[in-house]
Amino acid sequence: MSNDGGSVRIGILGAANIAPAALIDPQKDNPEVEVVAVAARDVTRARAFAAKHGVARVHDNYEALIADPDIDAVYNPLPNGLHGRWTRAALEAGKHVLCEKPFAANATEAREIAQVAAKSGAVVMEAFHYRYHPLALRAEEIIASGELGTLQRVDAAFCFPLPKFSDIRYNYSLAGGATMDAGCYAVHMLRTFGGATPEVISAEAKLRDPRVDRAMRAELRFPAGHMGRLRCSMWSADVLRISLNVVGDRGELRVLNPVLPQIYHRLWVRSGDTKRVERFPRRSTYAYQLDAFAGAVLRGEPAKTMVEDAIENMTVIDAIYRAAGLPLREPS
């Protein structure tokens, strides 16, 4: 399903902290996108958000926003456990969806959403924004070129400090945990730059409570035989680590901050006896992502983080939780 208009009119579910960076700011420079409405459980909060960011309409609840005939698409930055329910509701109403990661509570729910998406014909895209930045595209190109030789291992890490343990990201009933919030990026980078979906060999969690991980390490193996390693945390000795390392038998690629390269980044390549550093534009990953979403909605252009990709990512996350002896996350 494509939109015949000149722009995509987007409504936001929830006055989330991520929304300004992910959507409000990049749409200002994108003539194909317009943020037109917001809804929140607390309508006062929604009104304050709308006033601050120049959003024209406020809805009293999520259902009203989804039913708004003047909205083409919905941005879903709700807590993890609510992603599936409201993405499904938006698709059933014929709206396109840009859903924050992780796409669903688990792979089963992701498959159910895929069925709804197929029936609706609407675009549904998971918001792995880094995937659309020139740095990620270039890293993928270098690996595919054979410059590094046959891959031997891929390591991905996303660790950041979140010492506020009352945060919803530690809440099991909202599908919380480090592997869901930070590890979903590391899983996605392993799959993207490892060239396939790997098998989980082992996983070890550090726990916030008996069901919720504050940190996770996992060893993985790709179908071609090379290995992968994941590290993620919201509270561990790895206070801040956002990195990618790809090792082949003829070279190595290392990336510092592949997730938010607009803040700071470095890409190093060692090939044979030569070494080089490559730099990239500071344009926001979110801006590139919004370009892709608009292109998919308005012109049917293919995007890199559609529902099939989301199912694969959730499948690996589920496998990591199983290997670590933890229960899968459940929809809220």
XYZ file of N, CA, C and O in Angstrom, residues 79 135 193 264 268 302:
24
model
N 6.696 1.510 25.756
C 7.518 0.476 26.384
C 7.487 -0.832 25.595
O 6.495 -1.152 24.921
N 27.773 5.115 7.367
C 28.808 4.318 8.026
C 28.447 2.835 7.986
O 29.284 1.993 7.630
N 26.368 -7.587 9.975
C 27.756 -7.616 9.525
C 28.344 -9.030 9.527
O 29.372 -9.267 8.898
N 29.793 10.832 17.617
C 31.232 10.619 17.410
C 31.391 9.237 16.809
O 30.633 8.320 17.150
N 38.021 2.018 11.494
C 39.374 1.633 11.120
C 39.313 0.369 10.273
O 38.515 -0.536 10.559
N 12.092 -0.332 -1.029
C 12.454 -1.341 -0.022
C 13.243 -0.705 1.120
O 14.033 0.217 0.911
